[in-house]
Coordinates of C-alpha atoms and ligand atoms in Angstrom, one line a residue:
M1 CA 16.8 33.5 53.7
C2 CA 16.5 30.0 52.2
G3 CA 13.6 27.6 52.0
I4 CA 13.8 24.0 53.3
V5 CA 11.4 21.0 53.0
G6 CA 11.5 17.4 54.0
Y7 CA 9.3 14.4 53.6
I8 CA 9.0 10.8 55.0
G9 CA 6.0 8.7 53.9
P10 CA 4.5 6.6 51.1
R11 CA 4.4 9.3 48.4
E12 CA 7.2 9.9 45.9
P13 CA 9.5 12.2 47.8
E14 CA 10.7 14.1 44.7
G15 CA 7.2 15.3 43.9
V16 CA 6.5 16.4 47.4
L17 CA 9.8 18.2 47.7
L18 CA 9.5 20.0 44.4
E19 CA 6.0 21.1 45.1
G20 CA 7.1 22.4 48.5
L21 CA 10.1 24.2 47.0
K22 CA 8.0 25.9 44.5
R23 CA 6.0 27.5 47.3
L24 CA 9.2 28.4 49.1
E25 CA 11.0 29.8 46.1
Y26 CA 10.2 33.3 47.3
R27 CA 12.8 32.7 50.0
G28 CA 15.6 32.4 47.5
Y29 CA 16.5 31.1 44.0
D30 CA 20.2 31.1 43.6
S31 CA 20.3 27.3 43.5
A32 CA 18.2 24.4 44.6
G33 CA 18.8 20.8 45.5
V34 CA 17.3 17.6 47.0
A35 CA 18.7 14.5 48.8
I36 CA 16.5 11.5 48.4
F37 CA 16.9 7.9 49.5
N38 CA 17.4 5.6 46.6
K39 CA 18.2 1.9 46.6
G40 CA 19.9 1.8 50.0
K41 CA 21.6 5.2 50.1
V42 CA 20.9 8.9 49.7
E43 CA 21.3 10.5 46.3
I44 CA 21.9 14.2 45.9
V45 CA 20.8 16.3 42.9
R46 CA 21.6 20.0 42.8
A47 CA 21.4 22.8 40.2
V48 CA 22.4 26.4 40.1
G49 CA 19.7 29.0 39.3
K50 CA 16.0 28.8 39.7
L51 CA 14.0 25.7 40.6
T52 CA 13.3 25.0 36.9
Q53 CA 17.0 24.0 36.6
L54 CA 16.6 21.5 39.4
E55 CA 13.4 20.2 37.7
K56 CA 15.5 19.7 34.5
A57 CA 18.2 17.9 36.4
L58 CA 15.6 15.6 38.0
K59 CA 13.8 14.8 34.8
G60 CA 13.6 11.0 34.2
K61 CA 15.1 10.1 37.6
R62 CA 13.3 7.7 39.8
F63 CA 13.9 7.3 43.5
S64 CA 12.9 4.3 45.6
G65 CA 12.0 6.7 48.5
P66 CA 10.6 7.0 51.2
I67 CA 12.5 10.0 52.5
G68 CA 14.1 13.2 51.3
I69 CA 15.0 16.8 52.0
G70 CA 15.1 19.8 49.7
H71 CA 16.4 23.3 49.6
T72 CA 16.1 26.6 47.7
R73 CA 19.0 28.9 48.4
W74 CA 19.6 32.6 48.7
A75 CA 23.3 33.0 48.9
T76 CA 24.9 34.6 51.9
H77 CA 28.2 32.8 52.4
G78 CA 29.7 31.8 49.1
K79 CA 28.6 32.4 45.5
S80 CA 25.8 30.7 43.6
T81 CA 27.7 27.7 42.5
L82 CA 27.0 24.0 42.5
E83 CA 29.5 23.4 45.3
N84 CA 27.7 25.9 47.5
A85 CA 24.2 24.5 46.7
H86 CA 22.5 22.5 49.4
P87 CA 22.1 19.6 50.5
H88 CA 25.6 19.4 51.9
T89 CA 27.1 16.1 53.0
A90 CA 29.9 14.7 55.2
G91 CA 30.2 11.0 55.9
K92 CA 26.6 9.6 56.2
V93 CA 25.1 13.0 57.0
K94 CA 23.1 15.1 54.6
I95 CA 21.6 18.4 55.5
V96 CA 19.7 21.5 54.3
H97 CA 20.0 24.7 56.2
N98 CA 18.3 28.1 56.4
G99 CA 20.0 30.8 58.5
I100 CA 23.5 32.0 59.3
I101 CA 26.1 30.4 61.5
E102 CA 28.0 33.2 63.1
N103 CA 31.0 31.1 64.5
Y104 CA 31.5 29.0 61.4
I105 CA 35.1 30.2 60.9
E106 CA 36.4 29.0 64.2
L107 CA 34.4 25.7 63.9
K108 CA 35.8 25.2 60.5
D109 CA 39.4 25.6 61.6
D110 CA 38.8 23.2 64.4
L111 CA 37.2 20.6 62.1
I112 CA 39.9 20.9 59.5
S113 CA 42.5 20.3 62.3
K114 CA 40.6 17.0 63.0
G115 CA 40.9 16.0 59.3
H116 CA 37.6 17.1 57.8
K117 CA 37.7 18.2 54.2
F118 CA 35.5 21.1 53.1
L119 CA 34.1 21.4 49.6
S120 CA 32.1 24.6 49.7
E121 CA 32.5 28.2 50.9
T122 CA 29.3 28.0 52.9
D123 CA 28.8 28.4 56.6
T124 CA 26.4 25.4 56.4
E125 CA 29.1 22.9 55.7
V126 CA 30.4 23.2 59.2
I127 CA 27.1 21.9 60.6
V128 CA 27.2 18.7 58.6
H129 CA 30.9 18.0 59.5
L130 CA 30.1 18.8 63.1
I131 CA 27.3 16.2 63.2
D132 CA 29.6 13.7 61.4
E133 CA 32.3 14.4 64.1
E134 CA 29.8 14.0 66.9
L135 CA 28.8 10.6 65.5
K136 CA 32.3 9.4 66.3
R137 CA 31.3 9.6 70.0
G138 CA 28.4 7.2 69.6
D139 CA 25.9 6.1 67.0
N140 CA 22.8 7.7 68.6
R141 CA 21.8 10.1 65.8
G142 CA 19.5 12.4 67.8
E143 CA 22.1 12.7 70.5
A144 CA 24.9 13.5 67.9
I145 CA 22.7 16.2 66.4
R146 CA 21.9 17.7 69.8
R147 CA 25.6 17.9 70.8
A148 CA 26.5 19.5 67.5
M149 CA 23.8 22.1 67.9
L150 CA 25.2 23.1 71.3
R151 CA 28.3 24.3 69.5
L152 CA 26.6 26.5 66.9
K153 CA 26.1 30.2 67.3
G154 CA 23.6 32.0 65.1
A155 CA 20.1 31.3 63.7
Y156 CA 19.2 28.1 61.8
A157 CA 16.6 25.7 60.7
L158 CA 17.8 22.3 59.5
G159 CA 16.6 19.2 57.8
V160 CA 18.8 16.2 58.3
I161 CA 18.8 12.6 56.9
F162 CA 21.5 9.8 57.0
D163 CA 22.8 7.6 54.3
D164 CA 22.0 4.3 56.0
D165 CA 18.7 5.2 57.6
E166 CA 15.5 5.5 55.6
K167 CA 13.3 5.5 58.7
H168 CA 14.1 8.9 60.3
L169 CA 13.8 12.5 59.2
Y170 CA 15.3 15.1 61.6
A171 CA 14.3 18.7 61.8
I172 CA 16.0 21.4 64.0
R173 CA 14.9 24.9 64.7
N174 CA 16.8 27.7 66.5
G175 CA 16.0 31.2 65.4
A176 CA 14.7 30.5 61.9
P177 CA 11.2 29.3 61.0
L178 CA 10.4 25.6 60.7
I179 CA 7.2 23.6 61.0
V180 CA 6.4 19.9 61.1
G181 CA 3.4 18.8 59.0
V182 CA 1.5 15.7 60.4
G183 CA -0.3 13.5 57.8
E184 CA -1.6 9.9 57.7
H185 CA 1.5 7.6 57.9
E186 CA 3.6 10.6 56.7
H187 CA 5.4 13.6 58.0
F188 CA 6.6 16.8 56.4
I189 CA 9.0 19.6 57.4
A190 CA 9.0 23.1 55.9
S191 CA 10.1 26.7 56.4
D192 CA 6.5 27.9 55.8
I193 CA 3.0 26.5 56.0
P194 CA 1.9 26.9 52.3
A195 CA 4.7 24.5 51.3
I196 CA 2.7 21.5 52.8
L197 CA -0.8 22.8 52.9
N198 CA -1.8 20.6 49.8
Y199 CA -1.0 17.5 51.9
T200 CA -2.0 18.3 55.5
N201 CA -3.5 21.0 57.6
K202 CA -2.1 19.6 60.8
V203 CA 1.0 21.4 61.9
I204 CA 3.5 21.6 64.8
P205 CA 5.4 24.9 64.7
L206 CA 8.8 24.0 66.2
R207 CA 10.1 26.4 68.8
D208 CA 13.7 27.5 69.2
E209 CA 16.2 24.9 70.5
E210 CA 13.9 22.0 69.4
I211 CA 14.7 18.8 67.5
A212 CA 12.0 16.8 65.8
I213 CA 12.6 13.1 65.0
C214 CA 10.0 11.9 62.6
T215 CA 9.2 8.5 61.3
Q216 CA 6.3 7.7 58.9
E217 CA 4.1 7.0 61.9
E218 CA 5.2 9.4 64.6
C219 CA 7.2 12.5 65.4
S220 CA 8.8 13.1 68.8
I221 CA 10.3 16.4 69.8
M222 CA 13.1 17.0 72.2
D223 CA 14.8 20.2 73.3
F224 CA 18.5 21.0 73.3
K225 CA 18.6 20.0 77.0
N226 CA 17.5 16.5 75.9
G227 CA 14.1 16.7 77.5
N228 CA 11.1 15.4 75.5
V229 CA 8.6 18.1 74.7
P230 CA 5.0 16.8 74.3
R231 CA 3.4 18.8 71.4
T232 CA 0.0 18.4 69.8
P233 CA -0.5 19.4 66.2
Q234 CA -2.6 22.5 65.5
K235 CA -5.2 22.5 62.8
I236 CA -4.7 25.3 60.2
E237 CA -8.1 26.5 59.3
W238 CA -7.5 29.0 56.5
D239 CA -10.4 30.2 54.5
A240 CA -10.0 31.6 51.0
E241 CA -9.5 35.1 52.4
M242 CA -6.9 33.9 54.9
V243 CA -5.0 32.1 52.2
E244 CA -5.0 35.3 50.3
K245 CA -3.7 37.1 53.5
G246 CA -1.3 34.2 54.1
G247 CA -3.1 33.4 57.3
Y248 CA -2.7 36.9 58.8
P249 CA -5.7 38.9 60.1
H250 CA -4.8 41.9 58.0
Y251 CA -2.9 42.7 54.8
M252 CA -0.8 45.1 56.7
L253 CA 0.6 42.4 59.0
K254 CA 1.1 40.1 56.0
E255 CA 3.0 42.8 54.2
I256 CA 5.1 43.6 57.2
H257 CA 6.1 39.9 57.4
E258 CA 6.8 39.8 53.6
Q259 CA 9.7 42.3 54.0
P260 CA 12.6 39.8 54.3
R261 CA 11.5 38.2 51.1
V262 CA 10.7 41.3 49.1
I263 CA 13.8 43.1 50.2
M264 CA 15.8 40.0 49.1
E265 CA 14.1 40.0 45.7
T266 CA 14.7 43.7 45.3
I267 CA 18.3 43.4 46.2
D268 CA 18.8 40.4 44.0
K269 CA 17.6 42.4 41.0
Y270 CA 20.0 45.3 41.4
I271 CA 23.2 43.6 42.5
D272 CA 25.6 41.3 40.7
K273 CA 26.2 38.7 43.4
D274 CA 29.2 37.2 41.8
R275 CA 31.1 40.5 41.6
M276 CA 29.3 42.1 44.5
V277 CA 28.7 45.3 42.6
P278 CA 25.5 47.2 41.8
S279 CA 23.9 46.1 38.5
F280 CA 21.6 48.5 36.7
D281 CA 22.2 47.1 33.2
D282 CA 18.8 48.0 31.9
L283 CA 18.8 51.6 33.2
K284 CA 17.9 53.9 30.3
I285 CA 20.2 56.7 31.5
P286 CA 23.6 56.8 29.9
V287 CA 26.5 56.4 32.3
S288 CA 27.9 59.7 30.8
T289 CA 24.7 61.5 32.0
L290 CA 25.1 60.1 35.5
K291 CA 28.7 61.0 35.5
D292 CA 27.8 64.7 34.9
I293 CA 25.1 64.9 37.5
E294 CA 25.7 67.8 39.9
R295 CA 22.6 67.8 42.0
I296 CA 19.9 65.3 43.0
E297 CA 16.3 66.2 43.9
I298 CA 14.2 63.4 45.3
V299 CA 10.4 64.2 44.9
A300 CA 7.8 62.1 46.7
C301 CA 4.9 62.1 49.1
G302 CA 4.1 60.5 52.5
T303 CA 6.1 57.4 53.2
S304 CA 7.9 57.5 49.9
Y305 CA 9.1 61.0 50.9
Y306 CA 10.6 59.5 54.1
A307 CA 12.4 56.9 52.0
G308 CA 13.8 59.8 50.1
L309 CA 15.0 61.4 53.3
V310 CA 17.0 58.3 54.2
A311 CA 18.4 58.1 50.7
E312 CA 19.6 61.7 50.9
Y313 CA 22.3 60.5 53.4
Y314 CA 23.3 57.8 51.0
F315 CA 23.7 60.0 47.9
E316 CA 25.6 62.7 49.8
E317 CA 27.9 60.3 51.7
F318 CA 28.5 57.7 48.9
A319 CA 28.3 59.7 45.7
R320 CA 29.1 63.1 47.2
I321 CA 26.3 64.7 45.2
P322 CA 24.3 67.6 46.9
T323 CA 20.9 66.1 47.4
E324 CA 17.6 67.6 48.4
V325 CA 14.3 65.8 49.2
Q326 CA 11.2 67.7 48.2
L327 CA 7.5 67.1 49.1
A328 CA 6.1 66.8 45.6
S329 CA 3.1 68.8 46.5
E330 CA 5.4 71.7 47.5
Y331 CA 8.0 71.3 44.7
R332 CA 5.6 71.8 41.9
Y333 CA 4.4 75.1 43.1
R334 CA 7.8 76.6 43.9
H335 CA 10.1 77.9 41.2
P336 CA 12.5 75.0 41.3
V337 CA 15.9 75.3 39.7
A338 CA 16.8 72.2 37.7
N339 CA 18.7 71.6 34.5
K340 CA 20.3 68.8 32.5
R341 CA 22.8 68.2 35.2
T342 CA 20.1 67.6 37.7
L343 CA 18.8 64.1 38.4
I344 CA 15.3 64.1 39.7
I345 CA 14.3 60.8 41.4
A346 CA 10.5 60.5 41.7
V347 CA 9.7 57.9 44.4
S348 CA 6.2 56.5 44.3
Q349 CA 4.9 53.1 45.3
S350 CA 1.8 53.3 43.2
G351 CA 3.4 55.3 40.4
E352 CA 0.1 57.3 40.2
T353 CA 0.3 60.0 43.0
A354 CA -0.9 63.2 41.3
D355 CA 1.6 65.5 43.1
T356 CA 4.6 63.4 42.3
L357 CA 3.4 63.1 38.7
G358 CA 3.1 66.9 38.6
A359 CA 6.7 67.2 39.9
V360 CA 7.9 64.7 37.2
R361 CA 6.3 66.7 34.4
M362 CA 7.8 69.9 35.8
G363 CA 11.3 68.4 36.1
R364 CA 11.2 67.2 32.5
E365 CA 10.1 70.6 31.3
L366 CA 13.1 72.1 33.0
G367 CA 15.4 69.7 31.1
A368 CA 16.3 67.5 34.1
T369 CA 16.8 63.7 33.8
V370 CA 13.9 62.2 35.7
L371 CA 14.2 58.7 37.1
A372 CA 11.1 57.0 38.6
L373 CA 11.3 54.5 41.4
S374 CA 8.0 52.7 41.6
N375 CA 6.4 49.4 42.6
V376 CA 3.9 49.3 39.8
R377 CA 5.2 48.7 36.2
E378 CA 2.3 49.9 34.2
S379 CA 1.8 53.1 36.1
T380 CA 2.0 56.7 34.9
I381 CA 5.0 58.1 36.7
P382 CA 7.5 55.5 35.3
R383 CA 5.9 56.0 31.9
E384 CA 6.3 59.8 31.9
S385 CA 9.8 59.7 33.3
S386 CA 13.1 59.5 31.4
A387 CA 13.8 56.1 32.9
A388 CA 12.4 53.8 35.6
I389 CA 13.5 51.3 38.1
Y390 CA 11.2 49.1 40.2
T391 CA 11.0 47.7 43.7
E392 CA 10.0 44.1 44.0
A393 CA 7.6 44.6 46.9
G394 CA 4.7 42.9 45.1
L395 CA 1.1 44.1 45.4
E396 CA 0.8 46.3 48.5
I397 CA -2.8 46.3 49.6
G398 CA -2.7 47.8 53.1
V399 CA -3.2 51.6 52.8
A400 CA -0.4 52.0 55.4
S401 CA 2.7 51.5 53.3
T402 CA 5.2 49.1 54.8
K403 CA 7.1 46.8 52.4
A404 CA 7.2 49.5 49.7
F405 CA 9.2 51.8 52.1
T406 CA 11.9 49.2 53.0
T407 CA 12.3 48.1 49.3
Q408 CA 12.5 51.7 48.2
I409 CA 15.3 52.4 50.7
S410 CA 17.1 49.2 49.7
T411 CA 17.0 50.2 46.0
L412 CA 18.1 53.7 46.6
F413 CA 21.0 52.4 48.7
I414 CA 22.2 50.3 45.8
L415 CA 21.6 53.2 43.3
A416 CA 23.7 55.6 45.5
L417 CA 26.6 53.0 45.4
H418 CA 26.1 52.6 41.6
I419 CA 26.5 56.4 41.1
A420 CA 29.4 56.4 43.6
L421 CA 31.3 53.9 41.4
I422 CA 30.6 56.0 38.3
K423 CA 31.7 59.2 40.0
K424 CA 34.7 57.3 41.5
T425 CA 33.8 58.7 45.0
M426 CA 34.1 55.2 46.4
T427 CA 36.5 52.4 45.6
K428 CA 35.2 49.2 44.1
E429 CA 36.3 47.4 47.3
A430 CA 34.3 49.8 49.5
V431 CA 31.3 49.4 47.3
S432 CA 31.6 45.6 47.4
E433 CA 31.9 45.7 51.1
A434 CA 28.7 47.7 51.4
I435 CA 26.9 45.3 49.0
H436 CA 28.1 42.4 51.0
E437 CA 26.7 43.9 54.2
L438 CA 23.4 44.5 52.3
T439 CA 23.0 40.8 51.5
A440 CA 22.5 40.2 55.3
L441 CA 19.6 42.6 55.4
P442 CA 16.8 40.2 54.8
W443 CA 18.1 38.1 57.7
L444 CA 18.4 41.2 59.9
V445 CA 14.8 42.2 59.1
E446 CA 13.7 38.7 59.9
Q447 CA 15.5 39.1 63.3
S448 CA 13.8 42.4 63.9
L449 CA 10.4 40.8 63.2
K450 CA 11.0 38.5 66.1
R451 CA 10.3 41.4 68.5
E452 CA 6.7 41.0 67.5
T453 CA 5.4 39.6 70.8
L454 CA 7.3 42.1 72.8
I455 CA 5.9 45.0 70.7
K456 CA 2.4 43.6 71.0
Q457 CA 2.7 43.6 74.8
L458 CA 4.0 47.2 74.6
A459 CA 1.0 48.2 72.5
E460 CA -1.3 46.7 75.0
K461 CA 0.1 48.9 77.7
F462 CA 0.2 52.1 75.7
Y463 CA -2.7 52.1 73.3
N464 CA -4.8 54.4 75.4
Y465 CA -2.3 57.3 75.5
R466 CA -3.5 60.4 73.7
A467 CA -0.3 61.4 71.9
F468 CA 3.1 60.0 71.1
F469 CA 6.4 61.5 70.1
Y470 CA 9.0 59.7 68.0
I471 CA 12.6 60.9 68.0
G472 CA 15.8 59.9 66.2
R473 CA 18.8 61.6 64.6
Q474 CA 20.6 61.3 61.2
L475 CA 19.5 58.1 59.5
L476 CA 17.0 57.3 62.2
Y477 CA 15.3 60.7 62.0
P478 CA 13.2 59.8 58.9
V479 CA 12.4 56.5 60.6
A480 CA 11.0 58.5 63.5
L481 CA 8.8 60.5 61.0
E482 CA 7.7 57.2 59.4
G483 CA 6.9 55.7 62.8
A484 CA 4.7 58.7 63.7
L485 CA 3.0 58.6 60.3
K486 CA 2.2 54.9 60.7
L487 CA 0.7 55.5 64.1
K488 CA -1.5 58.4 63.1
E489 CA -2.8 56.9 59.9
I490 CA -4.1 53.6 61.3
S491 CA -4.7 54.3 65.0
Y492 CA -5.8 57.9 64.8
I493 CA -3.6 58.8 67.7
S494 CA -1.8 62.2 67.4
A495 CA 1.9 61.4 66.8
E496 CA 4.8 63.6 66.0
G497 CA 8.2 62.7 64.6
Y498 CA 11.1 64.9 65.5
A499 CA 14.8 65.2 65.1
A500 CA 16.0 64.4 68.6
G501 CA 18.4 67.4 68.7
E502 CA 15.4 69.8 67.9
M503 CA 13.3 68.8 70.9
K504 CA 14.9 71.5 73.1
H505 CA 14.0 74.2 70.5
G506 CA 10.3 73.9 71.4
P507 CA 8.6 70.5 71.5
I508 CA 10.2 69.6 74.8
A509 CA 7.6 71.9 76.4
L510 CA 5.0 69.1 75.6
V511 CA 6.9 66.5 77.6
D512 CA 5.3 65.2 80.8
Q513 CA 4.5 61.9 82.5
E514 CA 1.6 61.4 80.1
L515 CA 3.8 61.5 76.9
P516 CA 5.3 58.3 75.6
V517 CA 8.4 59.1 73.5
V518 CA 9.7 56.4 71.2
C519 CA 13.5 57.0 71.2
L520 CA 15.4 55.4 68.3
V521 CA 19.0 55.1 69.2
T522 CA 21.8 53.2 67.5
P523 CA 25.5 53.0 68.2
G524 CA 27.4 55.3 65.8
P525 CA 29.1 58.6 65.5
I526 CA 26.5 60.6 67.5
Y527 CA 25.4 58.1 70.0
D528 CA 26.3 60.3 73.0
K529 CA 24.5 63.3 71.6
V530 CA 21.3 61.3 71.0
M531 CA 21.5 59.8 74.5
S532 CA 21.8 63.4 75.9
N533 CA 18.5 64.2 74.1
V534 CA 16.8 61.1 75.5
E535 CA 18.1 62.0 79.0
E536 CA 16.6 65.5 78.7
I537 CA 13.2 63.9 78.0
Q538 CA 13.6 61.6 81.0
A539 CA 14.5 64.5 83.2
R540 CA 11.1 66.0 82.4
D541 CA 9.3 62.8 83.3
G542 CA 8.6 61.7 79.7
I543 CA 8.0 58.0 79.2
I544 CA 10.9 56.6 77.3
L545 CA 10.2 53.7 75.0
G546 CA 13.7 52.9 74.0
I547 CA 14.5 51.1 70.7
G548 CA 18.2 50.3 70.6
E549 CA 20.8 47.7 70.0
A550 CA 20.4 44.6 72.2
G551 CA 23.4 45.3 74.4
D552 CA 22.7 49.0 75.0
S553 CA 22.4 49.0 78.8
R554 CA 22.6 52.8 79.0
L555 CA 19.4 53.2 76.9
K556 CA 17.8 50.3 78.6
K557 CA 18.4 51.7 82.0
I558 CA 16.5 54.9 81.4
S559 CA 13.7 53.3 79.3
R560 CA 10.3 52.4 80.8
E561 CA 10.2 49.8 78.0
F562 CA 13.1 48.6 75.9
I563 CA 12.9 46.8 72.5
P564 CA 16.3 45.2 71.7
M565 CA 17.3 45.4 68.1
P566 CA 19.8 43.1 66.3
K567 CA 23.3 44.6 65.7
A568 CA 23.2 46.0 62.1
P569 CA 25.7 47.9 59.9
Y570 CA 25.1 51.7 60.6
H571 CA 23.8 52.5 57.0
L572 CA 21.2 49.7 57.2
T573 CA 19.8 50.7 60.6
P574 CA 16.8 52.6 59.1
L575 CA 15.6 49.4 57.5
V576 CA 16.0 47.3 60.7
Y577 CA 14.5 49.9 63.0
T578 CA 11.5 50.5 60.8
I579 CA 10.1 47.1 61.6
P580 CA 9.2 47.9 65.3
M581 CA 7.7 51.2 64.1
Q582 CA 5.3 49.3 61.8
L583 CA 4.5 46.6 64.4
L584 CA 3.9 49.1 67.2
A585 CA 1.4 51.1 65.0
Y586 CA -0.2 47.9 63.9
F587 CA -0.8 46.4 67.4
I588 CA -2.0 49.7 68.8
A589 CA -4.5 49.9 66.0
V590 CA -5.6 46.3 66.7
K591 CA -6.3 47.3 70.3
K592 CA -8.2 50.3 69.2
G593 CA -10.2 48.3 66.8
T594 CA -9.7 50.5 63.8
D595 CA -10.1 49.5 60.2
I596 CA -6.4 48.8 59.7
D597 CA -6.2 48.0 56.0
Q598 CA -8.5 50.8 55.0
P599 CA -8.2 53.6 57.6
K600 CA -10.7 56.4 57.5
N601 CA -10.3 59.3 55.1
L602 CA -7.4 57.6 53.2
A603 CA -6.9 55.9 49.9
K604 CA -4.1 53.7 48.7
S605 CA -3.4 55.7 45.6
V606 CA -3.8 59.5 45.8
T607 CA -4.5 60.5 42.3
V608 CA -6.0 63.9 43.1
E609 CA -4.0 67.0 44.1
Ligands
M6R701 O1 2.1 55.6 46.0 P1 3.0 56.7 46.6 O2 4.2 56.1 47.2 O3 3.3 57.8 45.7 O4 2.1 57.2 47.8 C1 2.6 58.3 48.6 C2 1.7 58.4 49.9 O5 0.4 58.7 49.5 C3 1.8 57.2 50.7 O6 3.1 56.8 51.1 C4 1.0 57.4 52.0 O7 1.6 58.4 52.8 C5 0.9 56.1 52.8 N1 -0.5 55.9 53.1 C6 1.7 56.0 54.0 O8 1.5 54.8 54.7

């Protein structure tokens, strides 16, 4: 996740680029930079850290314009250093990039053998050298870019300018978002609409495998096959409410789409990216206390409880601490056993849920250390706990919780690794590797969101069914529960989540040709076992809606409908597979015409018992 902008026109490019980057800073803020035409060549200014650092570096500088590109970075390949900051350059080429180049190592080796010198650790730098290399085969810039793109594997959005050309701004999209803004005698490019909305409301959303070549007066678009693609700008007509909802019809959909960003912000807060280790410096629980913890109890309600069920696997596997997840409403009326060697983790988006608060108070009375995980700083649960940590989901307005869930799981994943380091149940190398994998999560979630159209079509076929089942095992079992909860709360369809292996102990009696069963399957230690459970349902005529890894032909073959998921590290699959659960519930509810953001009988914050 990074943000890119570009401008060609009569305004001062530095102002337009900085303004755009401010609105894109949510996409990353490890470093920022601009490349702007100045007196016959392009000048690059970069700074490590937030955009304010770039503003400082640009203070007093004047550029003759009329063209420039800008970037705000969220580091994936290479640390947050000046060398790794964008724009990158090779020969006359300057580029900014959002995305991940999967085959960058082999391309880099090839380019080095041809004499190219690399200055950064980024995957991006291969793109700029590749275009530079292709320029040797002819000076047609668009054609050189097109040939270079054909060699890249992965997802990317690019802005490109050349040292000796102040008349052309190039934008390329393949798998990462990018729009062209069309103004009077000016053009803009940006990762997201709000970045340019102050200047124009006419927008061409680029499609995958498209290259836009913009001058001040016009913008032509060609595809990677070198065909011209005629495109007419769309007018963005956002009223105040839509601006508030980011152009989405419902807060829930907006919040679903915010997940790559808010997960990134949450991860950023709790990891030290230079050392690739968890970072809970402000945690008000002494390391010695965590070291002595013998048991963990996670208390929560609803969706937060399901986040706890995912985290249970993390705490037991990483930190080797026996962990139980308790419904707060049940916990407080049992006779729980807890003492000073018990860590109670109270998970609550709102920080106000009455039952969770009751469990917190009870835990403290018993002498346990109570850690709150909330999304709201001023709320009661963090205040009454021994210590608190926070997700960075931002305000969640839709009653159906979405981004709170995925940020809770992300935080608990890092916390489990933190405790594993303290307890020495994992080596520093293993923890770093897990953290490294986690940094790709925002991107994986972004890929998952691309299944939206497919899921919408699925919803249109199935919204009239009377009941649904959701099944999964291990890490995907809580995701099945969450999928069922999402569907019932906003579409009012009866839905049940079940551990796939339990179906034969009763619920399979319900299976017939009228029952859609959402089957969550991922490669991993028990793939064959889950597939047997799915086959048992198929044998009884159940309608299999398979959600599995893109290449899973076995699942695809027995599925009536199949949603392909990006390949993800096993421990992160709950986060990636939650996205289709949220989208399916959302689009079914849209078809049913329910009040999605405020479903009947529910409230966002449940402050009564
Ligand atoms: O604010 P909390 O996380 O404590 O809320 C817990 C539940 O009330 C909440 O997750 C509820 O289940 C949601 N409506 C689910 O979408």
